[in-house]
Amino acid sequence: MRKLKNSELERISVENFKSSDKTSIVIVLDNVRSALNVGSAFRTADAFLIEKIYLCGICATPPNNDIRKSALGATESVDWEKIEKTEEIIQKLKQKGYKVVAIEQTENASLLNNFSSLNKNPIAIVFGHEINGVSQSVLNLCDESIEIPQFGTKHSLNISVSLGIVVWELWKQINK
């Protein structure tokens, strides 16, 4: 087995990314405090042709050195917007027909492995603050919540890890 060189990966250009058909997912970051987690969200969004990222509340925005470190240029390809109040963008997305799903441990949360997004509506996935999670006022507006099954002693995963797991699972469902 031989490791491929970057030149062999046949990645698209930023211009081609911007004009490509996108996966019908948007990411909403609700007061995510770590710029490194924000940058990681950009990199995952680029990998799966995500429509857009909404950076809400205290989220850092590009240009930012920590975002740059983990995004590795994805802030140039992925569309994003800064929003002061997460609740406002949730309401707008719902009006546009998005199913809004919090990634949070809640009563009646669907386990990710049992969740099905196979309807034709686009989906907005909401990730919250590293310690406090998705705020209750935002949860009150969401259509449902997804929980990632966990079997160890810890009760949460880093946002960057959660985002990768959830986006991959939803991408697989959408692109069957």
GROMACS .gro file of N, CA and C in nm:
model
  528
    1MET      N    1   0.085  -0.117   0.000
    1MET     CA    2   0.000   0.000   0.000
    1MET      C    3   0.090   0.123   0.000
    2ARG      N    4   0.048   0.225  -0.077
    2ARG     CA    5   0.124   0.348  -0.090
    2ARG      C    6   0.036   0.465  -0.052
    3LYS      N    7   0.088   0.552   0.032
    3LYS     CA    8   0.016   0.672   0.070
    3LYS      C    9   0.005   0.765  -0.051
    4LEU      N   10  -0.114   0.820  -0.074
    4LEU     CA   11  -0.134   0.911  -0.185
    4LEU      C   12  -0.075   1.048  -0.155
    5LYS      N   13  -0.024   1.112  -0.256
    5LYS     CA   14   0.023   1.250  -0.245
    5LYS      C   15  -0.097   1.343  -0.257
    6ASN      N   16  -0.085   1.460  -0.200
    6ASN     CA   17  -0.195   1.558  -0.209
    6ASN      C   18  -0.235   1.583  -0.354
    7SER      N   19  -0.141   1.585  -0.442
    7SER     CA   20  -0.170   1.610  -0.584
    7SER      C   21  -0.252   1.498  -0.648
    8GLU      N   22  -0.255   1.381  -0.585
    8GLU     CA   23  -0.330   1.267  -0.638
    8GLU      C   24  -0.473   1.258  -0.583
    9LEU      N   25  -0.508   1.344  -0.490
    9LEU     CA   26  -0.638   1.334  -0.424
    9LEU      C   27  -0.754   1.392  -0.505
   10GLU      N   28  -0.722   1.466  -0.610
   10GLU     CA   29  -0.824   1.522  -0.700
   10GLU      C   30  -0.929   1.604  -0.626
   11ARG      N   31  -0.884   1.691  -0.537
   11ARG     CA   32  -0.975   1.780  -0.465
   11ARG      C   33  -1.019   1.893  -0.557
   12ILE      N   34  -1.137   1.944  -0.531
   12ILE     CA   35  -1.189   2.053  -0.613
   12ILE      C   36  -1.132   2.186  -0.564
   13SER      N   37  -1.136   2.286  -0.649
   13SER     CA   38  -1.090   2.420  -0.613
   13SER      C   39  -1.198   2.490  -0.530
   14VAL      N   40  -1.159   2.598  -0.465
   14VAL     CA   41  -1.256   2.679  -0.390
   14VAL      C   42  -1.367   2.726  -0.483
   15GLU      N   43  -1.331   2.767  -0.604
   15GLU     CA   44  -1.432   2.813  -0.700
   15GLU      C   45  -1.529   2.701  -0.735
   16ASN      N   46  -1.478   2.581  -0.758
   16ASN     CA   47  -1.566   2.467  -0.787
   16ASN      C   48  -1.651   2.430  -0.667
   17PHE      N   49  -1.594   2.440  -0.547
   17PHE     CA   50  -1.670   2.414  -0.425
   17PHE      C   51  -1.790   2.508  -0.419
   18LYS      N   52  -1.764   2.636  -0.439
   18LYS     CA   53  -1.871   2.736  -0.427
   18LYS      C   54  -1.983   2.712  -0.527
   19SER      N   55  -1.951   2.659  -0.644
   19SER     CA   56  -2.054   2.636  -0.746
   19SER      C   57  -2.111   2.494  -0.742
   20SER      N   58  -2.061   2.408  -0.655
   20SER     CA   59  -2.108   2.269  -0.646
   20SER      C   60  -2.245   2.262  -0.579
   21ASP      N   61  -2.320   2.157  -0.614
   21ASP     CA   62  -2.442   2.127  -0.540
   21ASP      C   63  -2.402   2.089  -0.398
   22LYS      N   64  -2.470   2.146  -0.302
   22LYS     CA   65  -2.435   2.123  -0.162
   22LYS      C   66  -2.525   2.017  -0.099
   23THR      N   67  -2.473   1.958   0.007
   23THR     CA   68  -2.552   1.868   0.090
   23THR      C   69  -2.654   1.953   0.164
   24SER      N   70  -2.778   1.908   0.172
   24SER     CA   71  -2.886   1.990   0.229
   24SER      C   72  -2.881   1.994   0.382
   25ILE      N   73  -2.766   2.037   0.432
   25ILE     CA   74  -2.743   2.052   0.577
   25ILE      C   75  -2.680   2.188   0.601
   26VAL      N   76  -2.728   2.256   0.706
   26VAL     CA   77  -2.658   2.373   0.758
   26VAL      C   78  -2.620   2.342   0.902
   27ILE      N   79  -2.513   2.404   0.946
   27ILE     CA   80  -2.463   2.388   1.083
   27ILE      C   81  -2.486   2.519   1.156
   28VAL      N   82  -2.544   2.508   1.276
   28VAL     CA   83  -2.566   2.625   1.361
   28VAL      C   84  -2.483   2.603   1.488
   29LEU      N   85  -2.391   2.694   1.515
   29LEU     CA   86  -2.311   2.687   1.636
   29LEU      C   87  -2.366   2.788   1.736
   30ASP      N   88  -2.421   2.738   1.844
   30ASP     CA   89  -2.487   2.819   1.948
   30ASP      C   90  -2.388   2.848   2.060
   31ASN      N   91  -2.324   2.964   2.052
   31ASN     CA   92  -2.232   3.008   2.158
   31ASN      C   93  -2.116   2.913   2.182
   32VAL      N   94  -2.058   2.861   2.076
   32VAL     CA   95  -1.940   2.775   2.087
   32VAL      C   96  -1.821   2.868   2.115
   33ARG      N   97  -1.756   2.849   2.228
   33ARG     CA   98  -1.654   2.946   2.272
   33ARG      C   99  -1.516   2.921   2.212
   34SER      N  100  -1.486   2.798   2.174
   34SER     CA  101  -1.352   2.765   2.126
   34SER      C  102  -1.340   2.792   1.976
   35ALA      N  103  -1.248   2.881   1.942
   35ALA     CA  104  -1.223   2.909   1.800
   35ALA      C  105  -1.169   2.786   1.729
   36LEU      N  106  -1.098   2.699   1.802
   36LEU     CA  107  -1.050   2.575   1.741
   36LEU      C  108  -1.166   2.485   1.702
   37ASN      N  109  -1.270   2.479   1.785
   37ASN     CA  110  -1.390   2.402   1.750
   37ASN      C  111  -1.463   2.464   1.631
   38VAL      N  112  -1.466   2.596   1.625
   38VAL     CA  113  -1.528   2.664   1.511
   38VAL      C  114  -1.451   2.629   1.384
   39GLY      N  115  -1.319   2.634   1.390
   39GLY     CA  116  -1.237   2.600   1.273
   39GLY      C  117  -1.258   2.456   1.230
   40SER      N  118  -1.271   2.368   1.326
   40SER     CA  119  -1.297   2.227   1.295
   40SER      C  120  -1.432   2.211   1.225
   41ALA      N  121  -1.531   2.290   1.267
   41ALA     CA  122  -1.662   2.285   1.201
   41ALA      C  123  -1.649   2.325   1.054
   42PHE      N  124  -1.568   2.426   1.026
   42PHE     CA  125  -1.546   2.467   0.887
   42PHE      C  126  -1.482   2.354   0.807
   43ARG      N  127  -1.385   2.288   0.866
   43ARG     CA  128  -1.315   2.182   0.793
   43ARG      C  129  -1.408   2.065   0.763
   44THR      N  130  -1.491   2.028   0.859
   44THR     CA  131  -1.589   1.921   0.836
   44THR      C  132  -1.692   1.965   0.732
   45ALA      N  133  -1.738   2.088   0.742
   45ALA     CA  134  -1.835   2.140   0.646
   45ALA      C  135  -1.780   2.137   0.504
   46ASP      N  136  -1.653   2.168   0.489
   46ASP     CA  137  -1.589   2.162   0.357
   46ASP      C  138  -1.586   2.018   0.308
   47ALA      N  139  -1.548   1.925   0.395
   47ALA     CA  140  -1.533   1.785   0.355
   47ALA      C  141  -1.663   1.726   0.301
   48PHE      N  142  -1.778   1.772   0.352
   48PHE     CA  143  -1.906   1.712   0.315
   48PHE      C  144  -1.996   1.808   0.236
   49LEU      N  145  -1.937   1.913   0.178
   49LEU     CA  146  -2.012   2.010   0.095
   49LEU      C  147  -2.137   2.064   0.165
   50ILE      N  148  -2.120   2.104   0.291
   50ILE     CA  149  -2.230   2.159   0.370
   50ILE      C  150  -2.266   2.297   0.317
   51GLU      N  151  -2.396   2.328   0.318
   51GLU     CA  152  -2.445   2.455   0.263
   51GLU      C  153  -2.385   2.577   0.331
   52LYS      N  154  -2.390   2.579   0.465
   52LYS     CA  155  -2.354   2.703   0.534
   52LYS      C  156  -2.334   2.675   0.683
   53ILE      N  157  -2.256   2.760   0.748
   53ILE     CA  158  -2.241   2.759   0.893
   53ILE      C  159  -2.290   2.892   0.947
   54TYR      N  160  -2.370   2.886   1.052
   54TYR     CA  161  -2.413   3.006   1.124
   54TYR      C  162  -2.338   3.010   1.256
   55LEU      N  163  -2.264   3.118   1.277
   55LEU     CA  164  -2.184   3.138   1.398
   55LEU      C  165  -2.261   3.233   1.489
   56CYS      N  166  -2.316   3.180   1.597
   56CYS     CA  167  -2.410   3.256   1.679
   56CYS      C  168  -2.352   3.293   1.815
   57GLY      N  169  -2.393   3.409   1.864
   57GLY     CA  170  -2.355   3.451   1.998
   57GLY      C  171  -2.206   3.477   2.009
   58ILE      N  172  -2.142   3.407   2.104
   58ILE     CA  173  -2.000   3.433   2.134
   58ILE      C  174  -1.903   3.363   2.040
   59CYS      N  175  -1.951   3.293   1.940
   59CYS     CA  176  -1.862   3.222   1.848
   59CYS      C  177  -1.762   3.319   1.784
   60ALA      N  178  -1.638   3.275   1.778
   60ALA     CA  179  -1.537   3.351   1.704
   60ALA      C  180  -1.570   3.343   1.555
   61THR      N  181  -1.523   3.442   1.481
   61THR     CA  182  -1.545   3.444   1.337
   61THR      C  183  -1.411   3.464   1.265
   62PRO      N  184  -1.404   3.417   1.141
   62PRO     CA  185  -1.285   3.445   1.062
   62PRO      C  186  -1.274   3.596   1.036
   63PRO      N  187  -1.156   3.650   1.021
   63PRO     CA  188  -1.027   3.584   1.038
   63PRO      C  189  -0.991   3.574   1.186
   64ASN      N  190  -0.939   3.460   1.224
   64ASN     CA  191  -0.900   3.432   1.362
   64ASN      C  192  -0.791   3.325   1.355
   65ASN      N  193  -0.683   3.344   1.425
   65ASN     CA  194  -0.569   3.252   1.414
   65ASN      C  195  -0.604   3.109   1.456
   66ASP      N  196  -0.684   3.093   1.563
   66ASP     CA  197  -0.720   2.957   1.606
   66ASP      C  198  -0.816   2.891   1.506
   67ILE      N  199  -0.907   2.967   1.449
   67ILE     CA  200  -0.994   2.912   1.345
   67ILE      C  201  -0.908   2.870   1.226
   68ARG      N  202  -0.816   2.956   1.187
   68ARG     CA  203  -0.727   2.927   1.074
   68ARG      C  204  -0.648   2.799   1.096
   69LYS      N  205  -0.599   2.777   1.220
   69LYS     CA  206  -0.519   2.658   1.251
   69LYS      C  207  -0.595   2.529   1.225
   70SER      N  208  -0.720   2.526   1.265
   70SER     CA  209  -0.795   2.400   1.250
   70SER      C  210  -0.877   2.394   1.122
   71ALA      N  211  -0.912   2.506   1.063
   71ALA     CA  212  -0.991   2.507   0.940
   71ALA      C  213  -0.907   2.477   0.817
   72LEU      N  214  -0.780   2.508   0.823
   72LEU     CA  215  -0.687   2.484   0.710
   72LEU      C  216  -0.741   2.535   0.576
   73GLY      N  217  -0.795   2.656   0.577
   73GLY     CA  218  -0.842   2.718   0.452
   73GLY      C  219  -0.989   2.702   0.422
   74ALA      N  220  -1.059   2.621   0.502
   74ALA     CA  221  -1.202   2.596   0.474
   74ALA      C  222  -1.289   2.719   0.494
   75THR      N  223  -1.239   2.821   0.562
   75THR     CA  224  -1.318   2.945   0.576
   75THR      C  225  -1.331   3.016   0.442
   76GLU      N  226  -1.246   2.980   0.346
   76GLU     CA  227  -1.253   3.039   0.212
   76GLU      C  228  -1.356   2.970   0.125
   77SER      N  229  -1.385   2.844   0.153
   77SER     CA  230  -1.478   2.768   0.069
   77SER      C  231  -1.620   2.765   0.126
   78VAL      N  232  -1.633   2.749   0.256
   78VAL     CA  233  -1.764   2.730   0.318
   78VAL      C  234  -1.830   2.865   0.345
   79ASP      N  235  -1.955   2.877   0.305
   79ASP     CA  236  -2.034   2.997   0.329
   79ASP      C  237  -2.066   3.004   0.479
   80TRP      N  238  -2.057   3.124   0.537
   80TRP     CA  239  -2.087   3.140   0.679
   80TRP      C  240  -2.146   3.278   0.704
   81GLU      N  241  -2.211   3.287   0.820
   81GLU     CA  242  -2.272   3.414   0.859
   81GLU      C  243  -2.269   3.426   1.010
   82LYS      N  244  -2.240   3.545   1.060
   82LYS     CA  245  -2.242   3.573   1.204
   82LYS      C  246  -2.383   3.618   1.241
   83ILE      N  247  -2.439   3.557   1.344
   83ILE     CA  248  -2.574   3.590   1.393
   83ILE      C  249  -2.563   3.615   1.543
   84GLU      N  250  -2.620   3.724   1.590
   84GLU     CA  251  -2.611   3.753   1.734
   84GLU      C  252  -2.695   3.657   1.818
   85LYS      N  253  -2.819   3.636   1.779
   85LYS     CA  254  -2.909   3.551   1.858
   85LYS      C  255  -2.943   3.424   1.781
   86THR      N  256  -2.907   3.312   1.838
   86THR     CA  257  -2.931   3.183   1.773
   86THR      C  258  -3.080   3.164   1.744
   87GLU      N  259  -3.164   3.207   1.836
   87GLU     CA  260  -3.309   3.189   1.819
   87GLU      C  261  -3.359   3.251   1.689
   88GLU      N  262  -3.301   3.364   1.649
   88GLU     CA  263  -3.345   3.433   1.527
   88GLU      C  264  -3.318   3.348   1.403
   89ILE      N  265  -3.200   3.288   1.395
   89ILE     CA  266  -3.170   3.208   1.276
   89ILE      C  267  -3.249   3.078   1.277
   90ILE      N  268  -3.275   3.023   1.394
   90ILE     CA  269  -3.357   2.901   1.402
   90ILE      C  270  -3.495   2.929   1.346
   91GLN      N  271  -3.555   3.039   1.386
   91GLN     CA  272  -3.688   3.074   1.336
   91GLN      C  273  -3.687   3.096   1.185
   92LYS      N  274  -3.584   3.163   1.133
   92LYS     CA  275  -3.574   3.187   0.988
   92LYS      C  276  -3.558   3.055   0.912
   93LEU      N  277  -3.473   2.967   0.964
   93LEU     CA  278  -3.453   2.838   0.898
   93LEU      C  279  -3.581   2.756   0.895
   94LYS      N  280  -3.656   2.757   1.004
   94LYS     CA  281  -3.783   2.684   1.008
   94LYS      C  282  -3.881   2.741   0.905
   95GLN      N  283  -3.884   2.874   0.891
   95GLN     CA  284  -3.970   2.937   0.792
   95GLN      C  285  -3.931   2.896   0.650
   96LYS      N  286  -3.803   2.867   0.628
   96LYS     CA  287  -3.754   2.824   0.497
   96LYS      C  288  -3.772   2.674   0.475
   97GLY      N  289  -3.830   2.603   0.572
   97GLY     CA  290  -3.857   2.461   0.556
   97GLY      C  291  -3.752   2.367   0.611
   98TYR      N  292  -3.655   2.418   0.685
   98TYR     CA  293  -3.554   2.332   0.745
   98TYR      C  294  -3.612   2.260   0.866
   99LYS      N  295  -3.574   2.134   0.881
   99LYS     CA  296  -3.598   2.060   1.005
   99LYS      C  297  -3.481   2.095   1.095
  100VAL      N  298  -3.509   2.147   1.214
  100VAL     CA  299  -3.404   2.192   1.304
  100VAL      C  300  -3.385   2.090   1.415
  101VAL      N  301  -3.263   2.037   1.423
  101VAL     CA  302  -3.232   1.928   1.515
  101VAL      C  303  -3.114   1.968   1.603
  102ALA      N  304  -3.136   1.967   1.734
  102ALA     CA  305  -3.028   1.993   1.829
  102ALA      C  306  -2.949   1.865   1.851
  103ILE      N  307  -2.820   1.879   1.863
  103ILE     CA  308  -2.735   1.767   1.902
  103ILE      C  309  -2.713   1.786   2.051
  104GLU      N  310  -2.795   1.715   2.128
  104GLU     CA  311  -2.799   1.740   2.273
  104GLU      C  312  -2.863   1.622   2.344
  105GLN      N  313  -2.827   1.603   2.467
  105GLN     CA  314  -2.889   1.500   2.551
  105GLN      C  315  -3.014   1.560   2.614
  106THR      N  316  -3.130   1.518   2.566
  106THR     CA  317  -3.257   1.570   2.615
  106THR      C  318  -3.354   1.455   2.639
  107GLU      N  319  -3.462   1.486   2.706
  107GLU     CA  320  -3.571   1.389   2.716
  107GLU      C  321  -3.617   1.356   2.575
  108ASN      N  322  -3.641   1.233   2.549
  108ASN     CA  323  -3.693   1.187   2.420
  108ASN      C  324  -3.600   1.211   2.301
  109ALA      N  325  -3.471   1.229   2.327
  109ALA     CA  326  -3.376   1.245   2.216
  109ALA      C  327  -3.371   1.114   2.137
  110SER      N  328  -3.356   1.126   2.006
  110SER     CA  329  -3.335   1.009   1.921
  110SER      C  330  -3.187   0.974   1.925
  111LEU      N  331  -3.155   0.848   1.941
  111LEU     CA  332  -3.015   0.808   1.930
  111LEU      C  333  -2.975   0.822   1.784
  112LEU      N  334  -2.855   0.870   1.760
  112LEU     CA  335  -2.810   0.896   1.623
  112LEU      C  336  -2.825   0.773   1.535
  113ASN      N  337  -2.795   0.656   1.587
  113ASN     CA  338  -2.805   0.534   1.506
  113ASN      C  339  -2.948   0.496   1.474
  114ASN      N  340  -3.047   0.557   1.539
  114ASN     CA  341  -3.188   0.531   1.510
  114ASN      C  342  -3.254   0.648   1.437
  115PHE      N  343  -3.183   0.758   1.422
  115PHE     CA  344  -3.239   0.879   1.361
  115PHE      C  345  -3.244   0.863   1.210
  116SER      N  346  -3.353   0.906   1.149
  116SER     CA  347  -3.364   0.902   1.004
  116SER      C  348  -3.403   1.040   0.953
  117SER      N  349  -3.322   1.094   0.866
  117SER     CA  350  -3.349   1.226   0.808
  117SER      C  351  -3.387   1.214   0.662
  118LEU      N  352  -3.441   1.099   0.624
  118LEU     CA  353  -3.458   1.070   0.482
  118LEU      C  354  -3.573   1.144   0.414
  119ASN      N  355  -3.639   1.235   0.484
  119ASN     CA  356  -3.739   1.315   0.412
  119ASN      C  357  -3.667   1.416   0.323
  120LYS      N  358  -3.738   1.487   0.244
  120LYS     CA  359  -3.677   1.578   0.146
  120LYS      C  360  -3.648   1.717   0.202
  121ASN      N  361  -3.684   1.742   0.329
  121ASN     CA  362  -3.656   1.873   0.387
  121ASN      C  363  -3.508   1.888   0.417
  122PRO      N  364  -3.454   2.007   0.396
  122PRO     CA  365  -3.317   2.030   0.440
  122PRO      C  366  -3.312   2.026   0.593
  123ILE      N  367  -3.194   2.005   0.648
  123ILE     CA  368  -3.181   1.991   0.793
  123ILE      C  369  -3.079   2.091   0.846
  124ALA      N  370  -3.111   2.149   0.960
  124ALA     CA  371  -3.019   2.235   1.034
  124ALA      C  372  -2.982   2.162   1.161
  125ILE      N  373  -2.852   2.144   1.184
  125ILE     CA  374  -2.808   2.077   1.306
  125ILE      C  375  -2.742   2.180   1.397
  126VAL      N  376  -2.784   2.179   1.523
  126VAL     CA  377  -2.744   2.281   1.619
  126VAL      C  378  -2.651   2.219   1.723
  127PHE      N  379  -2.533   2.277   1.738
  127PHE     CA  380  -2.435   2.236   1.838
  127PHE      C  381  -2.417   2.350   1.937
  128GLY      N  382  -2.403   2.317   2.065
  128GLY     CA  383  -2.399   2.420   2.167
  128GLY      C  384  -2.265   2.439   2.234
  129HIS      N  385  -2.266   2.528   2.329
  129HIS     CA  386  -2.152   2.565   2.414
  129HIS      C  387  -2.085   2.441   2.471
  130GLU      N  388  -1.954   2.445   2.479
  130GLU     CA  389  -1.877   2.327   2.521
  130GLU      C  390  -1.914   2.274   2.659
  131ILE      N  391  -1.956   2.358   2.750
  131ILE     CA  392  -1.992   2.312   2.884
  131ILE      C  393  -2.143   2.308   2.902
  132ASN      N  394  -2.212   2.412   2.859
  132ASN     CA  395  -2.356   2.425   2.884
  132ASN      C  396  -2.444   2.364   2.775
  133GLY      N  397  -2.387   2.327   2.663
  133GLY     CA  398  -2.464   2.267   2.555
  133GLY      C  399  -2.551   2.368   2.482
  134VAL      N  400  -2.651   2.317   2.411
  134VAL     CA  401  -2.746   2.401   2.340
  134VAL      C  402  -2.836   2.467   2.444
  135SER      N  403  -2.852   2.598   2.434
  135SER     CA  404  -2.931   2.671   2.535
  135SER      C  405  -3.077   2.627   2.531
  136GLN      N  406  -3.142   2.634   2.646
  136GLN     CA  407  -3.281   2.590   2.656
  136GLN      C  408  -3.372   2.670   2.564
  137SER      N  409  -3.346   2.801   2.549
  137SER     CA  410  -3.431   2.883   2.461
  137SER      C  411  -3.420   2.837   2.316
  138VAL      N  412  -3.304   2.787   2.276
  138VAL     CA  413  -3.286   2.732   2.142
  138VAL      C  414  -3.351   2.594   2.133
  139LEU      N  415  -3.330   2.511   2.234
  139LEU     CA  416  -3.394   2.378   2.236
  139LEU      C  417  -3.544   2.389   2.221
  140ASN      N  418  -3.603   2.490   2.284
  140ASN     CA  419  -3.749   2.509   2.277
  140ASN      C  420  -3.797   2.532   2.134
  141LEU      N  421  -3.709   2.577   2.046
  141LEU     CA  422  -3.745   2.604   1.907
  141LEU      C  423  -3.714   2.488   1.812
  142CYS      N  424  -3.634   2.392   1.859
  142CYS     CA  425  -3.593   2.281   1.773
  142CYS      C  426  -3.706   2.181   1.753
  143ASP      N  427  -3.704   2.115   1.638
  143ASP     CA  428  -3.805   2.013   1.607
  143ASP      C  429  -3.780   1.884   1.684
  144GLU      N  430  -3.654   1.853   1.706
  144GLU     CA  431  -3.617   1.734   1.783
  144GLU      C  432  -3.471   1.741   1.820
  145SER      N  433  -3.426   1.638   1.891
  145SER     CA  434  -3.285   1.633   1.928
  145SER      C  435  -3.228   1.494   1.901
  146ILE      N  436  -3.098   1.493   1.876
  146ILE     CA  437  -3.024   1.370   1.852
  146ILE      C  438  -2.918   1.359   1.961
  147GLU      N  439  -2.902   1.238   2.011
  147GLU     CA  440  -2.795   1.208   2.106
  147GLU      C  441  -2.704   1.103   2.045
  148ILE      N  442  -2.574   1.124   2.057
  148ILE     CA  443  -2.479   1.024   2.011
  148ILE      C  444  -2.463   0.920   2.121
  149PRO      N  445  -2.489   0.792   2.092
  149PRO     CA  446  -2.474   0.689   2.197
  149PRO      C  447  -2.329   0.686   2.248
  150GLN      N  448  -2.315   0.676   2.378
  150GLN     CA  449  -2.183   0.668   2.441
  150GLN      C  450  -2.187   0.560   2.548
  151PHE      N  451  -2.077   0.489   2.564
  151PHE     CA  452  -2.078   0.371   2.649
  151PHE      C  453  -1.972   0.374   2.758
  152GLY      N  454  -1.893   0.479   2.767
  152GLY     CA  455  -1.788   0.488   2.868
  152GLY      C  456  -1.831   0.568   2.988
  153THR      N  457  -1.735   0.621   3.061
  153THR     CA  458  -1.763   0.694   3.184
  153THR      C  459  -1.794   0.841   3.161
  154LYS      N  460  -1.757   0.896   3.048
  154LYS     CA  461  -1.782   1.037   3.018
  154LYS      C  462  -1.919   1.053   2.955
  155HIS      N  463  -1.976   1.170   2.970
  155HIS     CA  464  -2.112   1.193   2.920
  155HIS      C  465  -2.118   1.285   2.800
  156SER      N  466  -2.001   1.321   2.744
  156SER     CA  467  -2.005   1.407   2.627
  156SER      C  468  -1.880   1.388   2.543
  157LEU      N  469  -1.889   1.436   2.420
  157LEU     CA  470  -1.776   1.437   2.327
  157LEU      C  471  -1.744   1.581   2.292
  158ASN      N  472  -1.622   1.607   2.249
  158ASN     CA  473  -1.586   1.739   2.202
  158ASN      C  474  -1.674   1.774   2.081
  159ILE      N  475  -1.707   1.901   2.067
  159ILE     CA  476  -1.792   1.945   1.956
  159ILE      C  477  -1.734   1.904   1.821
  160SER      N  478  -1.604   1.917   1.804
  160SER     CA  479  -1.545   1.883   1.675
  160SER      C  480  -1.566   1.735   1.644
  161VAL      N  481  -1.556   1.649   1.745
  161VAL     CA  482  -1.579   1.506   1.725
  161VAL      C  483  -1.727   1.480   1.698
  162SER      N  484  -1.814   1.538   1.779
  162SER     CA  485  -1.959   1.522   1.761
  162SER      C  486  -2.003   1.567   1.623
  163LEU      N  487  -1.951   1.681   1.581
  163LEU     CA  488  -1.988   1.735   1.451
  163LEU      C  489  -1.950   1.640   1.339
  164GLY      N  490  -1.830   1.584   1.347
  164GLY     CA  491  -1.785   1.489   1.244
  164GLY      C  492  -1.871   1.364   1.240
  165ILE      N  493  -1.904   1.311   1.357
  165ILE     CA  494  -1.986   1.190   1.364
  165ILE      C  495  -2.125   1.216   1.307
  166VAL      N  496  -2.189   1.325   1.350
  166VAL     CA  497  -2.326   1.355   1.308
  166VAL      C  498  -2.332   1.388   1.159
  167VAL      N  499  -2.241   1.472   1.112
  167VAL     CA  500  -2.244   1.509   0.970
  167VAL      C  501  -2.220   1.386   0.883
  168TRP      N  502  -2.129   1.300   0.919
  168TRP     CA  503  -2.103   1.179   0.842
  168TRP      C  504  -2.229   1.092   0.836
  169GLU      N  505  -2.294   1.072   0.949
  169GLU     CA  506  -2.414   0.987   0.952
  169GLU      C  507  -2.526   1.047   0.867
  170LEU      N  508  -2.549   1.176   0.880
  170LEU     CA  509  -2.654   1.241   0.800
  170LEU      C  510  -2.618   1.242   0.652
  171TRP      N  511  -2.492   1.267   0.621
  171TRP     CA  512  -2.447   1.265   0.481
  171TRP      C  513  -2.472   1.128   0.419
  172LYS      N  514  -2.442   1.022   0.493
  172LYS     CA  515  -2.466   0.886   0.441
  172LYS      C  516  -2.614   0.866   0.411
  173GLN      N  517  -2.700   0.910   0.501
  173GLN     CA  518  -2.845   0.894   0.480
  173GLN      C  519  -2.893   0.972   0.359
  174ILE      N  520  -2.849   1.095   0.347
  174ILE     CA  521  -2.893   1.183   0.237
  174ILE      C  522  -2.843   1.131   0.103
  175ASN      N  523  -2.725   1.072   0.101
  175ASN     CA  524  -2.662   1.032  -0.025
  175ASN      C  525  -2.672   0.883  -0.055
  176LYS      N  526  -2.769   0.815   0.005
  176LYS     CA  527  -2.791   0.673  -0.026
  176LYS      C  528  -2.833   0.657  -0.170
   0.00000   0.00000   0.00000
